[in-house]
XYZ file of C-alpha atoms in Angstrom:
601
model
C 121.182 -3.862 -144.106
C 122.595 -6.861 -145.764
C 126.061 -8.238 -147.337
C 128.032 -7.888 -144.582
C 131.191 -9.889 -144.369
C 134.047 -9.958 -140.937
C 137.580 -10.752 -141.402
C 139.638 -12.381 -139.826
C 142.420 -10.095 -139.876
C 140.065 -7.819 -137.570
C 140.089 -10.493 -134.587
C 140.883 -8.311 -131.436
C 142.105 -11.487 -130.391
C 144.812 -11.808 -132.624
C 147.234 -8.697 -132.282
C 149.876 -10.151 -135.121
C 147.245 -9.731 -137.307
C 145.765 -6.518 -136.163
C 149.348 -4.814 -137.382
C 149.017 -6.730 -140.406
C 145.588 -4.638 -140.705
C 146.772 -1.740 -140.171
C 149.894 -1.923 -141.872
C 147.529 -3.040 -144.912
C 145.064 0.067 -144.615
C 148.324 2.451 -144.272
C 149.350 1.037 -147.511
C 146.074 0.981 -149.241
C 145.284 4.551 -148.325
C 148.475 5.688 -149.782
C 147.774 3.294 -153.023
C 144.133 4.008 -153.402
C 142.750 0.830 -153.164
C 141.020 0.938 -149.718
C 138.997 4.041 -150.863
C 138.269 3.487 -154.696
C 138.567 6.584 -156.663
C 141.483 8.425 -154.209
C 142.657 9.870 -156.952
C 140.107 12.611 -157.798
C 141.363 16.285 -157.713
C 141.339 18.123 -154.008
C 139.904 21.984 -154.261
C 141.844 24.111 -151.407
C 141.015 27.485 -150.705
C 142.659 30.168 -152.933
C 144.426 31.269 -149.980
C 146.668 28.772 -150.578
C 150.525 29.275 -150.995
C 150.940 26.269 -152.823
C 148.085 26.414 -155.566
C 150.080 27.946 -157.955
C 152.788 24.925 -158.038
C 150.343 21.877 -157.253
C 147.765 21.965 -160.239
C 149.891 18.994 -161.347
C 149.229 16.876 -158.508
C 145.382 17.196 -159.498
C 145.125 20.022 -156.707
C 142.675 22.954 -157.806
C 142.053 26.226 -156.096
C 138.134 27.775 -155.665
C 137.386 31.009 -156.026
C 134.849 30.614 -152.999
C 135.687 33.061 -150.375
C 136.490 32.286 -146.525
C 134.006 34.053 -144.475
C 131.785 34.124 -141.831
C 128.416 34.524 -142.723
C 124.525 34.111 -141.625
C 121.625 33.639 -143.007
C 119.887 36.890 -144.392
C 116.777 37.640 -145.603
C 116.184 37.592 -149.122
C 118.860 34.484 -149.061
C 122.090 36.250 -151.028
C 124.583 33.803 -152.276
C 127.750 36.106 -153.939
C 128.670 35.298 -157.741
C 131.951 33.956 -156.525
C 130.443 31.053 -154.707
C 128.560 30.143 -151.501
C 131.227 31.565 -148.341
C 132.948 29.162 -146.588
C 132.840 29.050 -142.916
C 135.796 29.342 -141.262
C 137.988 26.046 -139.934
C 136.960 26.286 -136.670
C 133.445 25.521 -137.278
C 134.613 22.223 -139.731
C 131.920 20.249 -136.928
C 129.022 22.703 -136.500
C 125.957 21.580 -135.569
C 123.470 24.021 -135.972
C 120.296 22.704 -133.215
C 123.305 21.048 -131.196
C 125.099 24.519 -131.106
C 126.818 24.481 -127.320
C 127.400 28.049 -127.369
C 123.955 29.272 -128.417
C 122.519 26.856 -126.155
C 124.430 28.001 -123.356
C 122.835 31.267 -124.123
C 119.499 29.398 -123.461
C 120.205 28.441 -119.666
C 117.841 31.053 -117.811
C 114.898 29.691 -119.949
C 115.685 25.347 -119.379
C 114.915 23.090 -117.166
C 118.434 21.879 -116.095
C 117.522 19.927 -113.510
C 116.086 17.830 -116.720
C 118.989 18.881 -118.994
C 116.499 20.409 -121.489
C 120.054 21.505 -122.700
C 120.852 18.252 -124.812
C 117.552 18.581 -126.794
C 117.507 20.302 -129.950
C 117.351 24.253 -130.211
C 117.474 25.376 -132.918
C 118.921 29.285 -133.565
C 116.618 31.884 -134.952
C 117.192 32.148 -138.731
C 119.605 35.189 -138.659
C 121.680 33.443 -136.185
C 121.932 30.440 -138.520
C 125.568 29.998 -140.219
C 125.283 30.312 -144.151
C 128.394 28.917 -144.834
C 129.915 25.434 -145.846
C 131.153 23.635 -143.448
C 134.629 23.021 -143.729
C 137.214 20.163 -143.481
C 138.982 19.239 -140.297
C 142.968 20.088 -140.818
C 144.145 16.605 -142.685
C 141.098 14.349 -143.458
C 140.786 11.589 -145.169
C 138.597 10.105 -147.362
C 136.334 7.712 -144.805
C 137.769 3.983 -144.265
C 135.340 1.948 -146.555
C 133.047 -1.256 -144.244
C 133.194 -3.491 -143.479
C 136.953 -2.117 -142.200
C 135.229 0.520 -140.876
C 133.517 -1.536 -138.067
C 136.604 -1.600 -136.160
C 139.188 1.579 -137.960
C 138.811 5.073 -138.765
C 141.546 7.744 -139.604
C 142.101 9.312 -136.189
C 142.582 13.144 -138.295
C 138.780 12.189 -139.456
C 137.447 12.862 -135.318
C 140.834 14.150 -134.333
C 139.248 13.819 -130.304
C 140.973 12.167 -127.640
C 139.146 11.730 -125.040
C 136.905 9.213 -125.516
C 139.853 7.245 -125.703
C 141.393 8.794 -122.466
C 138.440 8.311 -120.261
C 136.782 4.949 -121.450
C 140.085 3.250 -123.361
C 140.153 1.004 -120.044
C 136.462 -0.532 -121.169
C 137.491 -0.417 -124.132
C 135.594 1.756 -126.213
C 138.026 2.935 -128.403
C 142.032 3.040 -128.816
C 144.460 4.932 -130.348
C 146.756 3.183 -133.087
C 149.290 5.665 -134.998
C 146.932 7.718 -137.353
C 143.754 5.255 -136.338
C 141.319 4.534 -133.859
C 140.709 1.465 -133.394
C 137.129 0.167 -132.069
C 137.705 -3.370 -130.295
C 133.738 -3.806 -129.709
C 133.965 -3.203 -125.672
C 131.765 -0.534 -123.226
C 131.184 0.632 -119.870
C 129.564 -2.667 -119.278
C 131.287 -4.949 -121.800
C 134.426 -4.020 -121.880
C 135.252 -7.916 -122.932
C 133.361 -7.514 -125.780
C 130.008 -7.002 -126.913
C 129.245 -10.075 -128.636
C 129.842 -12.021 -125.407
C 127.571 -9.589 -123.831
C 124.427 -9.842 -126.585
C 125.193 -13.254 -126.630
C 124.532 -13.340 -122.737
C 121.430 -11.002 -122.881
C 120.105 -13.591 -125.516
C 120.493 -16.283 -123.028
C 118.935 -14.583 -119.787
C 115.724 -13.850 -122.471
C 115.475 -17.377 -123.563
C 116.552 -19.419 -120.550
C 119.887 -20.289 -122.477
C 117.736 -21.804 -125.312
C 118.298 -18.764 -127.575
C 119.543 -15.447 -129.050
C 118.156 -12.134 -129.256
C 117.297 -12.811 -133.110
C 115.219 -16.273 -131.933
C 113.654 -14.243 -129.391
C 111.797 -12.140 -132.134
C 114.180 -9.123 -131.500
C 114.188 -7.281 -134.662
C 114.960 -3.312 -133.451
C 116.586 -2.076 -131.069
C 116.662 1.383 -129.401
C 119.742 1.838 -127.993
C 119.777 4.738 -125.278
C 123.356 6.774 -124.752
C 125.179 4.738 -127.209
C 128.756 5.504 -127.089
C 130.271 4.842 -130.130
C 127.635 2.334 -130.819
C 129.767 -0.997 -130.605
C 126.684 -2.601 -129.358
C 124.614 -1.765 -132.358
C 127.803 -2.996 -134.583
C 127.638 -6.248 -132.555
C 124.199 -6.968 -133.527
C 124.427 -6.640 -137.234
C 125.685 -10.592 -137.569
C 122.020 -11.398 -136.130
C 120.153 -9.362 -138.670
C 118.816 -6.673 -136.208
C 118.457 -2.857 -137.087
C 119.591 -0.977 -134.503
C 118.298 3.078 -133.490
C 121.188 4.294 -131.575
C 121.386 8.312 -130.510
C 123.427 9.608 -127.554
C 123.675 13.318 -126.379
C 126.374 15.992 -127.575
C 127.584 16.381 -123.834
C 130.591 14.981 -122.175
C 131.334 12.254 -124.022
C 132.396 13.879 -126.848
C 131.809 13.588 -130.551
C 130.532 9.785 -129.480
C 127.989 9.757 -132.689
C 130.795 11.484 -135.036
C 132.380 8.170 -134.360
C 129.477 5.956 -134.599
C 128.750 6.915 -138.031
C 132.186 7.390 -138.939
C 132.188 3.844 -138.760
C 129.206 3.164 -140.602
C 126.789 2.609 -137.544
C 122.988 4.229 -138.084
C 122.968 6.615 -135.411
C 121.959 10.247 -134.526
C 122.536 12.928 -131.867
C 119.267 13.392 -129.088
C 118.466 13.220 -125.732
C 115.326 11.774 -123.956
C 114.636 14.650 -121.550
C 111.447 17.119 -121.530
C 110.164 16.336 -125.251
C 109.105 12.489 -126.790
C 112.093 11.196 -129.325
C 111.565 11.363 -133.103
C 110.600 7.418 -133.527
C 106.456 6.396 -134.046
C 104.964 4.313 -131.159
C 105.335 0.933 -130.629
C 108.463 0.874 -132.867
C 111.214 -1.563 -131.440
C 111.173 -5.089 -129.575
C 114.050 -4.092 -127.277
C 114.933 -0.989 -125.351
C 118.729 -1.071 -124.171
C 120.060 1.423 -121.223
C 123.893 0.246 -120.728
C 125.654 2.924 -118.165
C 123.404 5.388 -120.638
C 123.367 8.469 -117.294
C 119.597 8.366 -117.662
C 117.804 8.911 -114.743
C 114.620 6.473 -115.449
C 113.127 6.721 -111.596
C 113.138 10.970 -111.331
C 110.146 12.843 -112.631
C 107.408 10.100 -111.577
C 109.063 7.774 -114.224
C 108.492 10.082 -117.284
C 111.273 8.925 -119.086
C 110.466 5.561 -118.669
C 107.113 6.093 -119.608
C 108.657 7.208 -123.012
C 110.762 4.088 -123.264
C 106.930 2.446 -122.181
C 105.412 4.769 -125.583
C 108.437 3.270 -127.888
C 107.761 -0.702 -126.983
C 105.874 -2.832 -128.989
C 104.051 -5.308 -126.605
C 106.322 -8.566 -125.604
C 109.092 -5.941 -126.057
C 112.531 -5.925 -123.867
C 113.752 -3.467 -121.873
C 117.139 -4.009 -120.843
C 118.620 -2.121 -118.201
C 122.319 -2.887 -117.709
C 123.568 -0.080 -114.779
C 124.585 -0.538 -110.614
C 121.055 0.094 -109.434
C 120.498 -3.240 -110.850
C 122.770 -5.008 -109.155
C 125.450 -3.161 -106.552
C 123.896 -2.427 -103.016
C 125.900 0.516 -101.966
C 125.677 4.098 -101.833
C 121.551 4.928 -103.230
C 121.896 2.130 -105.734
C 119.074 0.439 -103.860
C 116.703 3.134 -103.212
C 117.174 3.681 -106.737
C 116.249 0.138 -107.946
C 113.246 0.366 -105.689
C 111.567 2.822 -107.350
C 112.243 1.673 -110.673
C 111.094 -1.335 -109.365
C 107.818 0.473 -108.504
C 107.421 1.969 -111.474
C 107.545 -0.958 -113.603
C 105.492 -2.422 -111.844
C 103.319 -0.160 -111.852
C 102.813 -0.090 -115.557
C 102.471 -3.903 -115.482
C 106.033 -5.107 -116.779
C 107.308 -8.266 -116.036
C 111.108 -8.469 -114.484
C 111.833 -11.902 -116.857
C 115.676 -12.007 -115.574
C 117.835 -9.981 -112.876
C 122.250 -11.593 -113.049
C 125.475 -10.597 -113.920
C 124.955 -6.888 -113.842
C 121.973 -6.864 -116.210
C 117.848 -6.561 -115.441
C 115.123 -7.499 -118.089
C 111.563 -6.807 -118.395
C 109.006 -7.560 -120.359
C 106.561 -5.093 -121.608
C 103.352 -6.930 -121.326
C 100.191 -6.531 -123.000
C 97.735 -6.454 -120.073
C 95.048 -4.185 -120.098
C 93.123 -5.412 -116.915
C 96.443 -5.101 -114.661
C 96.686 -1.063 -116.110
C 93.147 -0.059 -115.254
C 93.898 -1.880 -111.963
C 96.506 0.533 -111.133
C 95.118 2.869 -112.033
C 92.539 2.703 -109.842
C 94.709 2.137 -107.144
C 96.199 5.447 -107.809
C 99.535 3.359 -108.941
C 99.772 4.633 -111.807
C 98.162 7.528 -114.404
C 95.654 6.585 -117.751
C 95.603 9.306 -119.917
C 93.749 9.547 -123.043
C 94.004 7.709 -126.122
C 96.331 9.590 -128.670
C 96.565 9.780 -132.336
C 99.285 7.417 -132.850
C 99.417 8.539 -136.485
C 100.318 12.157 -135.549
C 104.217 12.500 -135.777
C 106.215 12.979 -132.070
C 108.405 15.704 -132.994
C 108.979 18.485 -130.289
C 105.713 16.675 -128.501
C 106.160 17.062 -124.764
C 106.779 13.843 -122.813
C 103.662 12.608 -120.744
C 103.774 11.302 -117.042
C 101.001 8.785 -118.296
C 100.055 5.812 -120.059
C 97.619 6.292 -122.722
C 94.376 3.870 -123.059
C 94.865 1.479 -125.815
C 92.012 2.101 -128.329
C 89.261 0.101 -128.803
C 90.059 -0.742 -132.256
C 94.060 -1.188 -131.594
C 94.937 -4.581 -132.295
C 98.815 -4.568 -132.802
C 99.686 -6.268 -135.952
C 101.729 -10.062 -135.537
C 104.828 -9.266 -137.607
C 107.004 -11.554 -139.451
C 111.172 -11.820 -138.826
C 113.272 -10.106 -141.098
C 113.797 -10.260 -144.268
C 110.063 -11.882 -144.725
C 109.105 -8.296 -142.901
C 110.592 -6.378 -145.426
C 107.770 -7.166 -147.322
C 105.351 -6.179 -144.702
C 102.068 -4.045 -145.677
C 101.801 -2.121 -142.576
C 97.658 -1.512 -141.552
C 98.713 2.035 -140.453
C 98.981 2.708 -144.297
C 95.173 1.980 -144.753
C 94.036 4.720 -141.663
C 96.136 6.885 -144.956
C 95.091 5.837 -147.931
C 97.833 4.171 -149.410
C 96.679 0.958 -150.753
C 98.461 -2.673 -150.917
C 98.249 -2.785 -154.325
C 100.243 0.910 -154.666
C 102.617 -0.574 -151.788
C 103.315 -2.824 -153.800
C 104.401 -0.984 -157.000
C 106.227 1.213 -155.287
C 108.470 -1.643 -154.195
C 108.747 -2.698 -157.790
C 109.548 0.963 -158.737
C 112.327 1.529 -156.133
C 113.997 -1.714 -156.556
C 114.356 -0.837 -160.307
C 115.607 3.010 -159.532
C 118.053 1.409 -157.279
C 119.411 -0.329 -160.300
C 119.742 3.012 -162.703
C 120.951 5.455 -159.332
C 124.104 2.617 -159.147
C 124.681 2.592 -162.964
C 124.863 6.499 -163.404
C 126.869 7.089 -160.289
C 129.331 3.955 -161.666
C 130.530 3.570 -158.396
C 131.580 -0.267 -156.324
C 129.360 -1.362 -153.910
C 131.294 -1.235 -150.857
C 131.823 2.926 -151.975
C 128.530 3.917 -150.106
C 127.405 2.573 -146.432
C 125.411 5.288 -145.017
C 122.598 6.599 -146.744
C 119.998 8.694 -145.730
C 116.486 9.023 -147.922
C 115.523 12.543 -146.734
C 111.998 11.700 -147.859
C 110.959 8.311 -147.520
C 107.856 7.677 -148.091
C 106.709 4.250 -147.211
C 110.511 3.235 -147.107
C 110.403 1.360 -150.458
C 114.054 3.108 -151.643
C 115.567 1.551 -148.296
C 114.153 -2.455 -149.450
C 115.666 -1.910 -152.537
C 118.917 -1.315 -151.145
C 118.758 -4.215 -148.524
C 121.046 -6.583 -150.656
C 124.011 -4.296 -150.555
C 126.042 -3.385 -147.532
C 124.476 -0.440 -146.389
C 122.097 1.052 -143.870
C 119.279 3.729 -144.853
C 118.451 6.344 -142.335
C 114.650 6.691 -143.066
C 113.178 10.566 -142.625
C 109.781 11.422 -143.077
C 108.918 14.985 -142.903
C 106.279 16.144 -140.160
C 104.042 18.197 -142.334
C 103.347 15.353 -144.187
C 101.533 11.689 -143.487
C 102.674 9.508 -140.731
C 104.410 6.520 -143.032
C 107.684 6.372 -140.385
C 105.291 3.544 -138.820
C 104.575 1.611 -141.462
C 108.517 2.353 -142.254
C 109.679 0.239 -138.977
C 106.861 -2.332 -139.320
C 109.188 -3.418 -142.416
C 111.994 -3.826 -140.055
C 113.303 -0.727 -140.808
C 115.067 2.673 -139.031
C 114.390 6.185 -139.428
C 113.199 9.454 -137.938
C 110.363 11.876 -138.239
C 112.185 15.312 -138.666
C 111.619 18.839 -140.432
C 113.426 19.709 -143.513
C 112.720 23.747 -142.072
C 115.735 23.182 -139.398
C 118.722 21.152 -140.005
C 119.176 17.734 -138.728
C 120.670 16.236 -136.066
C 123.864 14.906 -136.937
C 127.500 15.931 -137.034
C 128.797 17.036 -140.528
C 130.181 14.849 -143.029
C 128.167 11.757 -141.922
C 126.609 10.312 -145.202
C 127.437 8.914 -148.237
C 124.678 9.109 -150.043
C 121.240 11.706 -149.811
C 118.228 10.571 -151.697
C 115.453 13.846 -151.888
C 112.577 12.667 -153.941
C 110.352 15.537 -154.749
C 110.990 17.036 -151.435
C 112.190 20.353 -152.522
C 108.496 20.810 -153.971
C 107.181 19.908 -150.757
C 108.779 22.539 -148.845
C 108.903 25.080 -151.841
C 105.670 26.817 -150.228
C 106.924 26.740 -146.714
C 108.307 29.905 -146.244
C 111.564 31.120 -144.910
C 113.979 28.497 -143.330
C 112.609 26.201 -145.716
C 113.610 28.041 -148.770
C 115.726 25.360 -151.626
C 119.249 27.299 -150.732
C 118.689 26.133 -147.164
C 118.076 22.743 -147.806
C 120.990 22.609 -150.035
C 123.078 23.728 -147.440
C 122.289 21.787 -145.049
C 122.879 18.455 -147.600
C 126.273 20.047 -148.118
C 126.774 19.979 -144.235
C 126.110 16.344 -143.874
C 127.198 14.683 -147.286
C 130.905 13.290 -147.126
C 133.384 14.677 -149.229
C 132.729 12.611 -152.946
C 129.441 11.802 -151.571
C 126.509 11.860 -153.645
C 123.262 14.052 -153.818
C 119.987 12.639 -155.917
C 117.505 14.582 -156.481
C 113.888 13.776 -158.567
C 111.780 16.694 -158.650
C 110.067 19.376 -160.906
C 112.338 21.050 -164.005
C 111.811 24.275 -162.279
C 113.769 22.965 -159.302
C 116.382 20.651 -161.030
C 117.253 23.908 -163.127
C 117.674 26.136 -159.828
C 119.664 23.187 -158.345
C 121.998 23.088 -161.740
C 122.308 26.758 -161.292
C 123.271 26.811 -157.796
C 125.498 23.429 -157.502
C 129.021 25.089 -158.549
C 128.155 27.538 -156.333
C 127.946 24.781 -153.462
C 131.270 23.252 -154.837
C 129.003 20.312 -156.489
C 129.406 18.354 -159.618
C 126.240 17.962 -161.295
C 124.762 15.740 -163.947
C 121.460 15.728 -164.812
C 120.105 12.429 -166.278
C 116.079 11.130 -167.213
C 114.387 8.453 -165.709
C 110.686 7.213 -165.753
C 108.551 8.559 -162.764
C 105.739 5.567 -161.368
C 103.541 7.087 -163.787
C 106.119 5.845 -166.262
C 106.654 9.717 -167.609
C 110.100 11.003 -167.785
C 111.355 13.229 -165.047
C 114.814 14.579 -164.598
C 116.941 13.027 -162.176
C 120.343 14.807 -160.572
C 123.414 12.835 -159.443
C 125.203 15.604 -157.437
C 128.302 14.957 -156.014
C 130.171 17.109 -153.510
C 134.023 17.696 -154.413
C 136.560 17.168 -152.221
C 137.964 20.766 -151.512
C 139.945 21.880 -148.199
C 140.905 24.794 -146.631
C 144.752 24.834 -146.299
């Protein structure tokens, strides 16, 4: 989103003033300054030997009790507090779970690795449990600092920076990492390389932003340098990687303040609407696009808008040893095949173009090139949708919509939200609406600015509660639930990000990734839902993924901002409940939650 600002004291270029940096974030952690409020009181465990001699010090035990527990059914949370999970499972990721997965095996398709999709566990199997703290973490290094240091205790893994510190992914400095914006295929920097894929686009007469890139997909992200890199040029960025070798990769993404989420492109279509995103980036991302017929690649052809870059930076494209060639033939093929231009092909790197070229399809089609399959209702949400080996007929009646740049398509009144029923003149108040909310949510939680950076509005509607927030320096993951209307398009025609997901299972992210949830009335949507959907489990899993001191909104019926007061000590929340004017200008009660900082020591 916008206000972002770069220092010089965080030139890579410049290691005198890198220490100065450092030695400047050492000092403010220990002062409070580089977090804000660092002073509030820490909760620890009542096992603690020191609780009895630290209440001075602002240190508080909690009668919560250390256990292991799982979901049961009726949902039973003990008087003394919801149980807390034990430290080993401080990053638990409930559909991302290696060791139920691995249970899985006999029933995947390896050879696909089915294994890095979501699975979720069958309710009983499901932790019930906070999630807690990793031994010695730290309140989150605020962004813009954030782009290139986070405390090292905060994603306490090294190998990331064993295996890829050479390319410069990430580095170890005393109790930081340190990010200096390389990867597998810019290790000199990724600014130098957008700046280059810019060039190849444009015949050196441009960048990606002049090009009418606006968002990006970007496929096996690392720890999403690449999407950092393109924040300058006012593009929104979609990165997700896998939980597999590369370890904890989107822990550090978002511990930096980088939109990003854990998935795989593999037997199922990914969360995002169709014709979403301008550019499609594969750099060293261990996808196999030419296997299967091209599946994947047809998925990559689903997520395109027309005129939309795929960018393919890997050795197929450009060494001619080992299969690399055989390899780049059939991709070669395959593109081809589904009418894409190749628009550049140097330094490592191959473009195409996605054209829009109906004639050339049905061609080869005929020519048994390539598969049509029917026309599908691209208003129907992909989640867990099976990937096609086809490309579908463009309707008769689909004539893409031009959009504007950003921030003019901000502003955007998407024509999906007609095939719905949402009018322009209700799109429009709802912008009003938000953009005053915005204004009361920032005044109640009497916070800075800078305190917040990743939010996520769990249900988003039309994505109105993200424009509000585009002057401040933060990014909004967008989530619209499944069982409700397809808005998630109209949502990333206004330049936006976001996901379709269900609020039944937990989402795909690491624990302790946002600062801020926003749940308007979505604990009435799901109140009739049955089991798994239940309010206890959807306050769980906001406890899982809300950063310590982060904050919880919620806007919903009395009966369910009265069980949420009930239930938030339990939860180790502060609540306050406050009223606000609903768009029907009637008062409704509004709750700023906000987790407390508590540890197990």
């Amino acid at each position: 989103m916008g206000g972002y600002s770069w220092g010089s004291a965080f030139d890579s270029k410049s290691g005198q003033m890198i220490m100065v940096a450092l030695l400047l974030m050492v000092g403010s952690f220990y002062t409070g300054t580089l977090f804000g409020n660092n002073n509030a009181s820490i909760y620890v465990s009542q096992l603690s030997s020191s609780s009895n001699s630290s209440s001075s010090y602002g240190i508080y035990t909690f009668t919560n009790k250390v256990a292991l527990a799982y979901r049961q059914t009726p949902i039973v949370i003990p008087e003394s507090g919801m149980n807390v999970c034990p430290l080993k499972f401080n990053e638990y990721i409930p559909c991302h779970d290696v060791a139920y997965v691995k249970t899985l095996f006999p029933s995947l398709d390896l050879s696909r690795r089915e294994e890095l999709e979501r699975h979720c566990p069958p309710l009983e199997k499901r932790l019930f449990c906070l999630v807690p703290l990793p031994e010695d973490y730290k309140l989150p290094i605020k962004w813009p600092t954030s782009w290139d240091y986070m405390w090292r205790s905060n994603v306490n893994h090294t190998h990331l920076a064993e295996v890829k510190g050479g390319q410069n992914w990430v580095h170890e400095k005393d109790q930081l990492w340190w990010f200096p914006g390389g990867g597998t295929h810019f290790k000199h920097g990724a600014a130098d390389y957008i700046e280059r894929l810019g060039n190849m686009i444009t015949d050196d007469t441009g960048d990606l932003h002049s090009a009418g890139v606006v968002q990006v997909l970007d496929v096996g992200c690392g720890v999403a340098s690449f999407s950092a890199y393109l924040l300058p040029l006012d593009i929104q960025t979609m990165s997700f990687a896998p939980r597999d070798g590369h370890e904890n990769q989107i822990q550090f993404a978002l511990e930096r303040g980088i939109g990003a989420m854990t998935a795989a492109i593999s037997t199922k279509q990914l969360p995002y609407p169709s014709s979403s995103f301008e550019m499609v980036h594969c750099s060293r991302c261990r996808v196999d696009w030419h296997e299967n017929g091209g599946i994947l690649i047809k998925e990559v052809n689903r997520l395109l808008r027309d005129n939309g870059y795929f960018v393919y930076s890997a050795p197929p494209a450009y060494r001619k040893d080992k299969d690399y060639p055989l390899i780049w033939d059939k991709l070669v093929n395959l593109t081809s095949a589904m009418c894409w231009k190749l628009v550049a092909r140097k330094v490592q790197t191959a473009i195409w173009v996605k054209q829009e070229n109906e004639s050339c399809l049905l061609h080869n089609a005929e020519v048994k090139q390539i598969n049509i399959c029917d026309t599908v209702d691209d208003m129907k949400p992909s989640w867990k949708t099976p990937l096609r080996n086809c490309i579908p007929r463009r309707s008769a009646q689909t004539n893409p919509q031009k959009l504007p740049p950003r921030p003019d398509r901000l502003s955007v009144y998407s024509k999906s939200l007609s095939k719905i029923g949402i009018t322009e003149e209700e799109f429009s108040s709802d912008a009003i609406f938000w953009k005053n909310q915005a204004g009361h949510y920032w005044k109640l939680m009497n916070i800075n600015e800078t305190d917040i950076r990743n939010v996520m509005d769990m249900n988003a509607f039309i994505g109105g509660f993200a424009v509000a927030l585009n002057s401040l320096p933060v990014w909004v993951m967008n989530i619209v639930p499944v069982s409700m209307n397809n808005t998630l398009s109209a949502i990333y025609d206004r330049g936006l990000i976001g996901a379709f997901h269900d609020w039944c299972e937990p989402f795909s992210t690491y624990p302790r990734t946002y600062d801020l949830l926003h749940a308007n009335h979505l604990f009435t949507h799901y109140k009739d839902h049955g089991e798994g959907c239940l309010l206890e489990d959807i306050m769980l899993e906001m406890d899982r993924i809300i950063r310590p001191q982060g904050f919880i909104i919620i806007r919903d019926e009395e009966s369910i901002t009265s069980r949420v007061q009930h239930l938030a000590p339990k939860f180790l929340w502060e609540v306050e409940s406050h009223v606000l004017e609903n768009k029907e200008k009637k008062t409704e009660a509004v709750l700023i939650c906000r987790k407390k900082f508590w540890a197990l020591v």
